[in-house]
Amino acid sequence: MTRRLRYAPSPTGKLHIGGARTALLNYLIAKNTGGKFIIRIEDTDISRNINDGELNQIKNLAWLGIKADEDPIKGGKFGPYRQTERLNIYNKYVDELLEKGIAYKCWCTPEELNKEREKEIAKGNPSPKYSGRCYGRKEGVKGVKPSIRIKVPTEGEVKWDDGVRGIISFPKKDIGDWVIRKSNGIPTYNFAVVIDDHLMEITDVLRGEEHISNTPKQILLYEALGWDIPKFFHLSIIQGEDRKKLSKRDEKTLQFIHLYKERGYLPEAIFNFLSLLGWSPEGEKEIFSKEELIKIFDENRLSKAPSFFDIKKLLWTNNQYIKELNEKDLQKFLNPFVKNFRYLSQEQKNLIFKTFQPQLKEGIEIIELTELFVEEYSVENELKEFVEENINTIKDFLKRIKKIKKWEVNQIKSAMLKTGSSLNVKGRNLMMPIRIATTGKKSGPDIASVLRVFGKEKTILRLEKFINED
């Protein structure tokens, strides 16, 4: 049997870390087993949907290299995969459940339900369920459109063998009669997801652990309709720096994938990093291509322990991929960040790119590095005084670099070391005067690399200008 997995986002928000991880792991299982990966837009929460929610999800999944095997935009075997376009399908199964007596109409207003809930909480019941008072009631209530509820048995339990967590069970008495269609005619999530997964022949449902409490309701519905139940996998939560569940409002962590794209993360790096959140391969290797991950992915190595979103690890991972870019791809990757530096030729930009490529953790870092190469710069008085106190360092270094024939980083560093040895200076008193005199800044990237990009002539001119002004 061909395995079919799906990612079913709600367009109430943009593609975030948790959603991207879920999509990616579904994708890896599908591709590893020769199965199919489906994308379905669950847009029934109409009041919370945002205008570009769906497009943002699809575009950023595609940027990561995750594409559906059946097109959710143009339509495929089942047509456009948007729940709001499938209401007639859901209504058919609502009617079937009503006819079988498995579902019933509930005329309770939101106000009545809230009052009932508040009474139960006041009695000391922290998780009150609907009382079932409309069950068996035939007549309607004037001016009230009914919602439709499933009648849940109170005896026994719902049990399943979770692909991540093993056996999980819930007493049926704790579930309560739940709504499958709201009074406005819109199906609830737990109802529509079962209908869609069955009709789309989904064999495996892999999603976040927050859905564990939804699963008993869904299994009961599968059983009521006489359908095969898919294999459920509930992924571990992702924790932030505070070791709490990653929040979409966590300001320390970029939550949405498009923000990583804007900051200059490579999609391959994000793909690699996300694959290791809640899953681990055999061995110590940490950098994998997409093709390698598809080949080695083993769903039995999914972990139920919380995974940690380590931004330092992500930066390291991105740096590994940036370092491997060839000259053409590096230029394509970094050019958008420096398009405003029109006084630099593409050749000069390429030299800057190549020089700082090994140290870049985010593409956006190239902006500050490129700013070092402005034609005009100034030195603050406080810094100027420091360099004047170390003017002999500047003079000695200038004398030595004039003799350099091949202007390379190692030759520039050698000149610095010889200056330090000759004048018995090192560290701050050696490097900082040279940096300030040539860039006007007291800190920054490796100064020998900066001077390599400046070129011999420009470096000499800047040092001589500083000495002459002194």
XYZ file of N, CA and C in Angstrom, residues 69-233:
495
model
N 2.734 16.452 -3.921
C 2.637 15.585 -5.095
C 1.312 15.752 -5.806
N 0.346 16.416 -5.150
C -0.926 16.780 -5.771
C -1.118 18.255 -5.488
N -1.271 19.041 -6.514
C -1.224 20.493 -6.418
C -2.405 21.067 -5.637
N -2.131 21.745 -4.496
C -3.232 22.293 -3.698
C -3.782 23.606 -4.236
N -3.086 24.200 -5.194
C -3.539 25.475 -5.746
C -4.375 25.248 -7.008
N -3.830 24.493 -7.958
C -4.524 24.284 -9.223
C -5.496 23.110 -9.160
N -5.324 22.280 -8.166
C -6.226 21.142 -8.030
C -5.596 19.877 -8.569
N -5.970 18.757 -7.999
C -5.446 17.474 -8.439
C -6.564 16.467 -8.443
N -6.274 15.278 -7.966
C -7.254 14.205 -7.973
C -8.523 14.571 -7.208
N -8.352 15.328 -6.134
C -9.512 15.673 -5.303
C -9.919 17.125 -5.461
N -9.382 17.810 -6.457
C -9.714 19.221 -6.621
C -8.919 20.072 -5.651
N -9.198 21.376 -5.626
C -8.465 22.272 -4.713
C -8.644 21.828 -3.267
N -7.560 21.697 -2.565
C -7.630 21.208 -1.186
C -7.848 22.351 -0.210
N -9.013 22.927 -0.254
C -9.399 23.959 0.708
C -10.733 23.538 1.316
N -10.782 23.516 2.618
C -11.978 22.987 3.268
C -13.236 23.798 2.985
N -13.097 25.111 2.841
C -14.291 25.927 2.599
C -14.935 25.607 1.251
N -14.207 24.935 0.368
C -14.750 24.561 -0.929
C -15.310 23.134 -0.909
N -15.348 22.532 0.289
C -15.771 21.130 0.398
C -16.952 20.963 1.369
N -17.682 22.062 1.621
C -18.749 22.023 2.624
C -19.838 21.001 2.283
N -20.152 20.864 0.992
C -21.178 19.896 0.604
C -20.764 18.472 0.954
N -19.471 18.213 0.849
C -18.966 16.875 1.190
C -19.176 16.608 2.678
N -18.828 17.590 3.499
C -18.987 17.412 4.947
C -20.462 17.246 5.323
N -21.300 18.039 4.692
C -22.728 17.984 5.012
C -23.320 16.599 4.718
N -22.802 15.961 3.689
C -23.269 14.610 3.340
C -23.040 13.652 4.507
N -21.888 13.761 5.147
C -21.566 12.847 6.245
C -22.250 13.264 7.547
N -22.532 14.546 7.698
C -23.342 14.988 8.836
C -24.724 14.352 8.749
N -25.310 14.409 7.557
C -26.642 13.823 7.361
C -26.628 12.315 7.632
N -25.567 11.657 7.195
C -25.460 10.213 7.401
C -25.417 9.881 8.891
N -24.668 10.660 9.652
C -24.541 10.414 11.092
C -25.849 10.727 11.820
N -26.566 11.744 11.333
C -27.878 12.064 11.913
C -28.866 10.924 11.669
N -28.860 10.402 10.452
C -29.768 9.310 10.100
C -29.503 8.061 10.932
N -28.243 7.812 11.248
C -27.869 6.637 12.030
C -28.099 6.845 13.530
N -28.425 8.071 13.924
C -28.626 8.352 15.335
C -27.325 8.503 16.105
N -26.210 8.578 15.383
C -24.906 8.752 16.029
C -24.682 10.227 16.357
N -25.311 11.100 15.557
C -25.222 12.540 15.794
C -26.609 13.083 16.099
N -26.665 14.239 16.735
C -27.957 14.848 17.059
C -27.833 16.378 17.038
N -29.012 17.036 16.949
C -29.045 18.489 16.888
C -29.017 19.074 18.301
N -28.239 20.142 18.444
C -28.158 20.827 19.740
C -28.548 22.282 19.536
N -29.636 22.712 20.264
C -30.130 24.079 20.084
C -29.595 25.059 21.132
N -28.664 24.640 21.929
C -28.121 25.517 22.973
C -27.423 26.723 22.359
N -27.685 27.896 22.934
C -26.999 29.112 22.488
C -25.635 29.190 23.181
N -24.713 29.978 22.633
C -23.412 30.157 23.294
C -23.555 30.637 24.739
N -24.559 31.494 24.974
C -24.777 32.013 26.332
C -25.179 30.889 27.288
N -26.049 30.006 26.817
C -26.481 28.886 27.653
C -25.325 27.934 27.945
N -24.515 27.700 26.946
C -23.374 26.801 27.130
C -22.355 27.392 28.101
N -22.121 28.700 27.990
C -21.185 29.357 28.906
C -21.696 29.294 30.347
N -23.010 29.503 30.512
C -23.599 29.472 31.858
C -23.468 28.064 32.453
N -23.726 27.068 31.622
C -23.604 25.681 32.072
C -22.163 25.364 32.476
N -21.252 25.860 31.688
C -19.820 25.626 31.963
C -19.396 26.301 33.275
N -19.843 27.540 33.453
C -19.474 28.277 34.661
C -20.007 27.589 35.929
N -21.200 27.021 35.843
C -21.768 26.308 36.998
C -20.922 25.098 37.367
N -20.493 24.365 36.345
C -19.676 23.176 36.587
C -18.321 23.543 37.194
N -17.738 24.633 36.703
C -16.452 25.084 37.238
C -16.615 25.501 38.693
N -17.734 26.170 38.988
C -18.014 26.607 40.366
C -18.172 25.409 41.301
N -18.608 24.268 40.752
C -18.769 23.058 41.567
C -17.432 22.344 41.785
N -16.377 22.876 41.168
C -15.064 22.252 41.330
C -14.656 21.349 40.194
N -15.396 21.403 39.080
C -15.043 20.612 37.901
C -14.251 21.493 36.937
N -12.918 21.346 36.876
C -12.100 22.251 36.064
C -12.240 22.039 34.556
N -12.712 20.858 34.152
C -12.839 20.559 32.718
C -14.249 20.052 32.405
N -15.223 20.929 32.511
C -16.614 20.491 32.311
C -16.898 20.131 30.857
N -17.779 19.146 30.680
C -18.203 18.726 29.357
C -19.664 19.114 29.163
N -20.072 19.125 27.920
C -21.477 19.396 27.610
C -22.344 18.321 28.267
N -23.451 18.733 28.835
C -24.302 17.825 29.614
C -25.082 16.829 28.764
N -25.223 17.122 27.470
C -26.001 16.233 26.603
C -27.487 16.484 26.684
N -27.880 17.639 27.175
C -29.294 17.876 27.439
C -30.156 17.941 26.183
N -29.558 18.145 24.998
C -30.361 18.173 23.767
C -30.495 16.803 23.123
N -29.780 15.813 23.649
C -29.853 14.479 23.055
C -31.265 13.909 23.206
N -31.846 13.439 22.126
C -33.205 12.893 22.137
C -34.277 13.944 21.963
N -33.886 15.210 21.936
C -34.857 16.303 21.786
C -35.207 16.455 20.306
N -36.472 16.474 19.972
C -36.900 16.483 18.574
C -37.209 17.878 18.050
N -37.798 18.721 18.894
C -38.248 20.026 18.417
C -37.094 21.028 18.406
N -37.238 22.019 17.543
C -36.247 23.080 17.495
C -36.584 24.200 18.460
N -35.719 25.174 18.486
C -35.929 26.368 19.305
C -36.054 27.545 18.359
N -37.110 28.328 18.512
C -37.376 29.429 17.601
C -36.209 30.410 17.566
N -35.761 30.720 16.335
C -34.701 31.700 16.160
C -33.298 31.157 16.390
N -33.182 29.871 16.717
C -31.863 29.277 16.987
C -31.568 28.202 15.935
N -30.423 28.331 15.278
C -29.979 27.297 14.352
C -29.149 26.284 15.138
N -29.441 25.018 14.989
C -28.743 24.033 15.824
C -27.327 23.740 15.342
N -26.466 23.418 16.273
C -25.187 22.796 15.940
C -25.437 21.289 15.937
N -24.495 20.527 15.432
C -24.642 19.069 15.384
C -23.543 18.454 16.254
N -23.958 17.560 17.147
C -23.010 16.908 18.049
C -22.983 15.399 17.826
N -21.842 14.800 18.144
C -21.699 13.345 18.152
C -22.059 12.830 19.548
N -22.828 11.762 19.610
C -23.128 11.127 20.885
C -21.982 10.174 21.231
N -21.267 10.483 22.319
C -20.101 9.691 22.706
C -20.480 8.732 23.830
N -20.213 7.441 23.668
C -20.488 6.479 24.750
C -19.685 6.839 25.999
N -20.188 6.464 27.141
C -19.496 6.775 28.403
C -18.719 5.589 28.942
N -18.893 4.414 28.332
C -18.174 3.223 28.788
C -16.970 2.935 27.888
N -15.933 2.409 28.503
C -14.767 2.001 27.728
C -13.766 3.114 27.530
N -12.811 2.873 26.633
C -11.764 3.841 26.366
C -11.395 3.847 24.892
N -10.759 4.924 24.494
C -10.208 5.032 23.135
C -8.709 4.824 23.266
N -8.166 3.908 22.471
C -6.751 3.566 22.590
C -6.112 3.489 21.204
N -4.884 3.942 21.107
C -4.141 3.778 19.850
C -2.655 3.627 20.138
N -1.956 3.029 19.173
C -0.508 2.837 19.275
C 0.163 3.964 18.507
N 0.617 4.967 19.232
C 1.193 6.151 18.607
C 2.590 5.844 18.066
N 2.878 6.350 16.881
C 4.163 6.086 16.238
C 5.349 6.694 16.949
N 5.106 7.650 17.843
C 6.186 8.285 18.603
C 6.129 7.874 20.068
N 4.921 7.749 20.621
C 4.760 7.627 22.075
C 4.266 6.272 22.559
N 3.998 5.343 21.639
C 3.486 4.049 22.056
C 2.005 4.117 22.387
N 1.544 3.249 23.283
C 0.116 3.154 23.597
C -0.362 4.387 24.371
N -1.433 5.008 23.862
C -2.098 6.130 24.537
C -3.574 5.785 24.633
N -4.172 6.083 25.785
C -5.606 5.792 25.938
C -6.316 6.926 26.667
N -7.606 7.096 26.340
C -8.466 8.094 26.969
C -9.785 7.437 27.356
N -10.264 7.617 28.589
C -11.606 7.123 28.937
C -12.659 7.873 28.116
N -13.620 7.149 27.580
C -14.664 7.777 26.770
C -15.507 8.759 27.582
N -15.651 8.472 28.879
C -16.472 9.345 29.726
C -15.882 10.750 29.863
N -14.587 10.901 29.541
C -13.943 12.208 29.654
C -14.030 13.032 28.361
N -14.598 12.438 27.327
C -14.598 13.119 26.018
C -15.801 14.036 25.854
N -16.977 13.550 26.138
C -18.171 14.373 26.009
C -18.694 14.440 24.581
N -19.950 14.832 24.441
C -20.578 14.963 23.119
C -20.048 16.227 22.453
N -19.288 16.077 21.400
C -18.623 17.228 20.792
C -19.269 17.637 19.471
N -19.099 18.897 19.139
C -19.734 19.494 17.952
C -18.979 19.098 16.691
N -19.711 18.605 15.693
C -19.095 18.308 14.395
C -19.431 19.380 13.349
N -20.553 20.069 13.533
C -20.878 21.211 12.661
C -21.474 22.320 13.511
N -20.905 23.504 13.360
C -21.370 24.651 14.143
C -22.708 25.152 13.607
N -23.347 26.003 14.380
C -24.675 26.495 13.996
C -24.626 27.352 12.737
N -23.446 27.843 12.366
C -23.321 28.634 11.128
C -23.097 27.755 9.903
N -23.130 26.435 10.090
C -22.990 25.509 8.966
C -21.560 25.105 8.664
N -20.596 25.630 9.411
C -19.184 25.323 9.171
C -18.779 24.120 10.015
N -18.130 23.130 9.413
C -17.706 21.958 10.198
C -16.581 22.324 11.154
N -16.488 21.612 12.255
C -15.384 21.826 13.188
C -14.133 21.116 12.669
N -13.012 21.505 13.228
C -11.733 20.910 12.819
C -11.754 19.392 12.961
N -12.162 18.895 14.118
C -12.078 17.462 14.378
C -12.972 16.629 13.465
N -14.004 17.256 12.926
C -14.872 16.551 11.986
C -14.303 16.596 10.572
N -14.023 17.802 10.097
C -13.561 17.953 8.714
C -12.254 17.214 8.463
N -11.360 17.202 9.458
C -10.053 16.573 9.254
C -10.200 15.070 9.023
N -11.158 14.439 9.695
C -11.375 13.004 9.501
C -11.944 12.725 8.115
N -12.937 13.501 7.718
C -13.538 13.317 6.387
C -12.472 13.481 5.306
N -11.690 14.557 5.415
C -10.658 14.822 4.407
C -9.584 13.739 4.385
N -9.115 13.351 5.566
C -8.054 12.343 5.607
C -8.523 11.017 5.012
N -9.784 10.671 5.258
C -10.304 9.422 4.684
C -10.429 9.524 3.164
N -11.060 10.601 2.689
C -11.281 10.729 1.246
C -9.969 10.916 0.482
N -8.979 11.505 1.126
C -7.667 11.680 0.484
C -6.746 10.486 0.726
N -7.304 9.459 1.355
C -6.607 8.186 1.561
C -5.308 8.357 2.355
N -5.355 9.236 3.354
C -4.189 9.465 4.193
C -3.956 8.243 5.081
N -2.753 7.709 5.025
C -2.436 6.499 5.793
C -1.746 6.810 7.116
N -1.072 7.962 7.170
C -0.297 8.329 8.366
C -0.544 9.799 8.692
N -0.857 10.078 9.958
C -1.085 11.455 10.399
C 0.031 11.824 11.385
N 0.929 12.681 10.936
C 2.076 13.102 11.742
C 1.898 14.572 12.076
N 1.796 14.915 13.375
C 1.489 16.282 13.765
C 2.023 16.547 15.179
N 1.858 17.761 15.660
C 2.381 18.150 16.962
C 1.631 17.501 18.111
N 2.292 17.421 19.272
C 1.702 16.735 20.420
C 0.483 17.455 20.983
N 0.287 18.737 20.601
C -0.902 19.445 21.065
C -2.185 18.824 20.505
N -2.037 17.964 19.484
C -3.213 17.314 18.885
C -3.569 15.988 19.559
N -2.812 15.569 20.565
C -3.111 14.289 21.225
C -4.536 14.265 21.756
N -4.959 15.382 22.354
C -6.316 15.420 22.932
C -7.401 15.397 21.862
N -7.075 15.743 20.613
C -8.055 15.684 19.520
C -8.237 14.261 18.994
N -7.198 13.456 19.149
C -7.186 12.143 18.506
C -8.317 11.225 18.958
N -8.686 11.153 20.249
C -9.806 10.270 20.634
C -11.106 10.598 19.906
N -11.401 11.887 19.755
C -12.619 12.281 19.045
C -12.565 11.796 17.594
N -11.402 11.958 16.993
C -11.259 11.575 15.590
C -11.359 10.071 15.409
N -10.766 9.310 16.324
C -10.854 7.849 16.237
C -12.304 7.389 16.386
N -13.036 8.009 17.310
C -14.452 7.656 17.478
C -15.245 7.910 16.197
N -14.890 8.978 15.490
C -15.589 9.291 14.246
C -15.237 8.284 13.150
N -13.962 7.913 13.057
C -13.573 6.864 12.106
C -14.386 5.590 12.370
N -14.503 5.224 13.630
C -15.236 4.003 13.991
C -16.721 4.143 13.667
N -17.285 5.319 13.913
C -18.714 5.529 13.649
C -19.035 5.403 12.166
N -18.088 5.820 11.331
C -18.303 5.775 9.879
C -17.797 4.477 9.260
N -17.188 3.624 10.083
C -16.731 2.331 9.587
C -15.501 2.427 8.713
N -14.652 3.385 8.978
C -13.461 3.617 8.148
C -12.192 3.129 8.840
N -11.177 2.809 8.020
C -9.870 2.453 8.557
C -9.242 3.663 9.253
N -8.585 3.406 10.363
C -7.958 4.480 11.140
C -6.490 4.606 10.730
N -6.020 5.811 10.406
C -4.615 5.974 10.022
C -3.684 5.791 11.220
N -2.404 5.652 10.932
C -1.399 5.598 11.985
C -1.125 7.021 12.457
N -1.194 7.245 13.767
C -0.957 8.576 14.326
C 0.453 8.683 14.903
N 1.095 9.822 14.627
C 2.399 10.166 15.190
C 2.265 11.552 15.814
